[in-house]
mmCIF file of C-alpha atoms in Angstrom:
data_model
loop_
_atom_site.group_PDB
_atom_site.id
_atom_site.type_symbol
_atom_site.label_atom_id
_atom_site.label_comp_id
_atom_site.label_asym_id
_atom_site.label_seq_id
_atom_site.Cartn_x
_atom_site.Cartn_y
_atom_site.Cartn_z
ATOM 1 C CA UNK A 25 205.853 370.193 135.610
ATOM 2 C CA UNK A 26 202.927 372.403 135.594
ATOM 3 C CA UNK A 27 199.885 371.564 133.496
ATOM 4 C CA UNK A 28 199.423 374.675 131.107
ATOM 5 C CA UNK A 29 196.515 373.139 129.544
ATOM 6 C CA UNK A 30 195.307 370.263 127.523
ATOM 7 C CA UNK A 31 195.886 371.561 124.298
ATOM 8 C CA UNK A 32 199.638 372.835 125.030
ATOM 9 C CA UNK A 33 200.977 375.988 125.487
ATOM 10 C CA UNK A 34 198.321 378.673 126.591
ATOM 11 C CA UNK A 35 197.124 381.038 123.248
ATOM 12 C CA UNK A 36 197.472 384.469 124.857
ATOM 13 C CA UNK A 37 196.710 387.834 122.991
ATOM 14 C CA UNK A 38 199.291 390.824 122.582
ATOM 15 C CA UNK A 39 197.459 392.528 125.055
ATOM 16 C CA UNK A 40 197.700 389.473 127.967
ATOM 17 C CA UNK A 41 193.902 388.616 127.285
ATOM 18 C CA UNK A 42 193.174 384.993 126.821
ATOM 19 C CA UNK A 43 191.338 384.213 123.710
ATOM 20 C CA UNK A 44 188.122 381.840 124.308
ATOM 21 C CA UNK A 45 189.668 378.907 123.254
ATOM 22 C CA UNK A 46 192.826 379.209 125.719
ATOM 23 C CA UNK A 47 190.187 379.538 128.526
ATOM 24 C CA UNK A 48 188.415 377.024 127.274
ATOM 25 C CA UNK A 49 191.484 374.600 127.247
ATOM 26 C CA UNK A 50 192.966 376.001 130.877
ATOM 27 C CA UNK A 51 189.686 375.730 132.411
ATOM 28 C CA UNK A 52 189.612 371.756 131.160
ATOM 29 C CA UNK A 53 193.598 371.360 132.416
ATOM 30 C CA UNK A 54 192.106 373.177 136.006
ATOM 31 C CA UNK A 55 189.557 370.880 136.181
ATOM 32 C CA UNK A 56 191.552 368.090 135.396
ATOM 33 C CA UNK A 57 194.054 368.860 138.127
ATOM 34 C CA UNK A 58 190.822 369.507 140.267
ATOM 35 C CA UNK A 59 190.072 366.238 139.850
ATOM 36 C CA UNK A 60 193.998 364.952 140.543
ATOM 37 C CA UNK A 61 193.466 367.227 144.015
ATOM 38 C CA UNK A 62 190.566 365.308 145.231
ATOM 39 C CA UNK A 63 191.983 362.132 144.830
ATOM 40 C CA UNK A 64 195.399 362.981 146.480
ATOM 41 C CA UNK A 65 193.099 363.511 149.409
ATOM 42 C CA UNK A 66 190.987 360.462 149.730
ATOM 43 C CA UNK A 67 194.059 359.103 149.086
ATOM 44 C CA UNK A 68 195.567 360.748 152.297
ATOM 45 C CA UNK A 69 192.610 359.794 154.163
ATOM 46 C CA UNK A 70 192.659 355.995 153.071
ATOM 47 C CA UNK A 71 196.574 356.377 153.969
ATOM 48 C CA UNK A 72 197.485 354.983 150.470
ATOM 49 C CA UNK A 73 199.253 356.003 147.697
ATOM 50 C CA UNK A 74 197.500 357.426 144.138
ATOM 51 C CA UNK A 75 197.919 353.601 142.592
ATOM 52 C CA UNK A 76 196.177 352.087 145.432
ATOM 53 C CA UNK A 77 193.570 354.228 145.215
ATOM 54 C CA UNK A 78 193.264 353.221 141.490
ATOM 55 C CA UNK A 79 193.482 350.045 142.317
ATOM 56 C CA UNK A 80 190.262 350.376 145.195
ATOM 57 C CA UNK A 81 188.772 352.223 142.243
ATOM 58 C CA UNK A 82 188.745 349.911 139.552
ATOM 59 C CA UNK A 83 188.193 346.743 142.202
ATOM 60 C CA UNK A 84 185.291 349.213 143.618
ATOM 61 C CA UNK A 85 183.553 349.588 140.254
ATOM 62 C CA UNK A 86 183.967 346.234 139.335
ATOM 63 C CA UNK A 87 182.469 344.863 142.908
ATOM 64 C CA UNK A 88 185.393 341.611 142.323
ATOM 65 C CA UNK A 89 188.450 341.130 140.503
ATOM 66 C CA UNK A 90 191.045 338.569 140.011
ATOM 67 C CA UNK A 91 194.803 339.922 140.369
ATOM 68 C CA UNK A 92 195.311 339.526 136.225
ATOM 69 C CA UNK A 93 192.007 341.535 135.556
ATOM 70 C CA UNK A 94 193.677 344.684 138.293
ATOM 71 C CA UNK A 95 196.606 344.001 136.572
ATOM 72 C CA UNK A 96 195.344 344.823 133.254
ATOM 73 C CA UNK A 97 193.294 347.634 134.138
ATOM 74 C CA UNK A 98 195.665 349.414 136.104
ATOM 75 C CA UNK A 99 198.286 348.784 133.885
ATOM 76 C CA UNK A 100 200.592 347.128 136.447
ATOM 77 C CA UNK A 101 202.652 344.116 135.966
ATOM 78 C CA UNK A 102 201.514 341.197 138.148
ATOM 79 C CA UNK A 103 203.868 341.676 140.616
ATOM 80 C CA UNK A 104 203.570 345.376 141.232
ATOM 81 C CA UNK A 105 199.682 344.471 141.094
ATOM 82 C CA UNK A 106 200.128 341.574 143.938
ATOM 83 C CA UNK A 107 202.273 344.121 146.205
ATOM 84 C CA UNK A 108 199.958 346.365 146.139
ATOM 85 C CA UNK A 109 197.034 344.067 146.895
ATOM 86 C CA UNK A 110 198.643 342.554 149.628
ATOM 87 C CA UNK A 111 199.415 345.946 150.780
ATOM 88 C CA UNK A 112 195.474 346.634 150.371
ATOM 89 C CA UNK A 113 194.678 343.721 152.394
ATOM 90 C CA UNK A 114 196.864 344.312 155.224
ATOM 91 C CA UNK A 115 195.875 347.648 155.109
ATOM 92 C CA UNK A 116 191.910 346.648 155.321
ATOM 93 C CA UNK A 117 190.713 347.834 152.129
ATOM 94 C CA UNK A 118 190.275 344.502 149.936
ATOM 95 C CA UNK A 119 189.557 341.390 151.369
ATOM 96 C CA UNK A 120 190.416 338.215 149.452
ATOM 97 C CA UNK A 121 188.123 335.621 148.515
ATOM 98 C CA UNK A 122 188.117 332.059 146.237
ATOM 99 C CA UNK A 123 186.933 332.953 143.224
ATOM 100 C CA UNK A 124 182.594 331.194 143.206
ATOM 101 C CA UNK A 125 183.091 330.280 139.493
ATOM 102 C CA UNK A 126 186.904 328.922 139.758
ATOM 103 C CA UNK A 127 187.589 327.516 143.305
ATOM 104 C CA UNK A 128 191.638 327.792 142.036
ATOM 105 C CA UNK A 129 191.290 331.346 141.992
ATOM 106 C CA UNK A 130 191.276 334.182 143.937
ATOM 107 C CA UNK A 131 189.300 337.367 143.735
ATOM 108 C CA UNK A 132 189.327 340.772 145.535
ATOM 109 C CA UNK A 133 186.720 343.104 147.274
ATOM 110 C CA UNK A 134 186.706 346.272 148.598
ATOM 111 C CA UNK A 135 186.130 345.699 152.353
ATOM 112 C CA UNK A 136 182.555 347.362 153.560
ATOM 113 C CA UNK A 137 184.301 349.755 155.558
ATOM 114 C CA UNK A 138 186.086 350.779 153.046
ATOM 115 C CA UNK A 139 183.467 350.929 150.686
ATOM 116 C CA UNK A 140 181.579 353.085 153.461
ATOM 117 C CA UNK A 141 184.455 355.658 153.514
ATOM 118 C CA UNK A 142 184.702 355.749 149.712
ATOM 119 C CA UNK A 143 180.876 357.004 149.503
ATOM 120 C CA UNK A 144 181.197 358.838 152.220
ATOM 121 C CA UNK A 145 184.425 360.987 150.454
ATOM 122 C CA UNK A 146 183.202 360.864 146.627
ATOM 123 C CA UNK A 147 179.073 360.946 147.147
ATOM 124 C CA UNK A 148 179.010 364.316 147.780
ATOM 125 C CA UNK A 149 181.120 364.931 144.608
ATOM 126 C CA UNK A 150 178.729 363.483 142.743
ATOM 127 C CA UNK A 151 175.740 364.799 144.217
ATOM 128 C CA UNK A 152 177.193 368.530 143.826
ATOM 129 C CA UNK A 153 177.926 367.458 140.067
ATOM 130 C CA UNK A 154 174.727 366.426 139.578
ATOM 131 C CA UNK A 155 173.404 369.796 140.952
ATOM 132 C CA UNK A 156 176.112 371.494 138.773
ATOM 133 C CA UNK A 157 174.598 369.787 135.684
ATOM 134 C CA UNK A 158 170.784 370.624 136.562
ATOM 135 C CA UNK A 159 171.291 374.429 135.863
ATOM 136 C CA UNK A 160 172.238 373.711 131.997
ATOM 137 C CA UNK A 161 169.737 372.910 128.825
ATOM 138 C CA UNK A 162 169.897 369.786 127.083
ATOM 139 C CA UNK A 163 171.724 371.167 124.422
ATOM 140 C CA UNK A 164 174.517 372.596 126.317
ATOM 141 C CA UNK A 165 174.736 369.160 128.146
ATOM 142 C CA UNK A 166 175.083 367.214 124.975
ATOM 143 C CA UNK A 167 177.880 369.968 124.161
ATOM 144 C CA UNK A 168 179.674 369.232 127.302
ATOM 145 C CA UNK A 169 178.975 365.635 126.828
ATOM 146 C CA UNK A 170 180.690 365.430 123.667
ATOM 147 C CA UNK A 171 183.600 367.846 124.857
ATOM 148 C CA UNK A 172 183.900 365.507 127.752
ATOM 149 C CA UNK A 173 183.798 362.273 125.449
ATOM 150 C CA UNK A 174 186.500 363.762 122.760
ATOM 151 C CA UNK A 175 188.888 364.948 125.222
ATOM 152 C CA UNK A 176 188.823 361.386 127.142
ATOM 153 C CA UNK A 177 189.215 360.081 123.779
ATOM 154 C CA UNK A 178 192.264 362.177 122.846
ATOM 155 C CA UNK A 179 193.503 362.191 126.427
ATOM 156 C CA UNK A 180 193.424 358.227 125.877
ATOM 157 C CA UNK A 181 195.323 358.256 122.661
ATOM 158 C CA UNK A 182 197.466 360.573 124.241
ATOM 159 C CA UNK A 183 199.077 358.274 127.095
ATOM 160 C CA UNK A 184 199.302 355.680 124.667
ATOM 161 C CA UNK A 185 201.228 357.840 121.945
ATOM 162 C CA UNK A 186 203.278 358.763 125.288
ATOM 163 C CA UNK A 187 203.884 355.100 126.598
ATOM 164 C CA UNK A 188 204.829 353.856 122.887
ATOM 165 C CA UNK A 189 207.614 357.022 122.844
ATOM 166 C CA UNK A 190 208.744 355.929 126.312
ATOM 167 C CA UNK A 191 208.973 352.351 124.307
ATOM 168 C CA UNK A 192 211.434 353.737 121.621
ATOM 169 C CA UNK A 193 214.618 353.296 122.864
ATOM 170 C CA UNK A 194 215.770 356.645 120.005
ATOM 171 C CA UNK A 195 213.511 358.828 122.509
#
């Protein structure tokens, strides 16, 4: 299934010209698969699949996690979330410690190597973003902030309206 846009089906003219607010909402669904491009190839680098690499996101962010807290945040049940740690851990990418503040638990890390290869992949992303971003005022950046905030917002509510369907056994 192809991603049209973010707003549903494209809003094209009689005459095959896109009106400004089609282009506006297929430029955000590009950019959104963009996004889903980059990170199908750090994940082919790190030789994982896309919810591993969520997972070393979130446990990356974070600096530690305990299995429940990955679990939550990814949205995994806890044993889909300790497969894919151990998986992680075999692989080199976490490393598992006993938790400092709870000696009964366990917490992960993203390995420094791993970490290493991470910035090394997405740091220039960022950087080039950050470039992107210089060459607008601060009024069109609090426009694109707020576009950026609404349609994470909506994009949110979205997979949740989606996930609650998928919940409805009528559907």
């Amino acid at each position: 299934m192809s991603k049209q846009s973010v707003f549903g089906r494209r809003a094209v003219r009689p005459s095959g010209e896109q009106t400004p607010l089609a282009a506006a909402a297929d430029a955000a669904a590009a950019f959104g698969s963009a996004t889903d491009e980059v990170d199908e190839a750090v994940a082919e680098v790190l030789a994982v699949n896309r919810t591993d690499l969520r997972i070393l996101g979130l446990v990356d962010a974070a600096g530690t996690m305990t299995a429940g807290a990955v679990a939550e945040a990814a949205r995994l049940s806890p044993a889909a979330t300790t497969a894919a740690i151990q998986r992680l851990v075999a692989a080199g990418h976490l490393r598992r410690d006993t938790d400092p503040d709870d000696r009964r638990r366990a917490v992960v890390t993203v390995t420094p190597e791993t970490a290493e290869v991470i910035d090394r992949l997405y740091g220039p992303i960022g950087e080039a973003g950050h470039r992107l971003l210089t060459r607008y005022t601060t009024e069109e950046l609090r426009l694109v902030t707020g576009f950026l905030e609404r349609g994470r917002a909506m994009q949110i509510a979205q997979a949740a309206r989606i996930r609650n369907t998928a919940r409805d056994p009528g559907v």
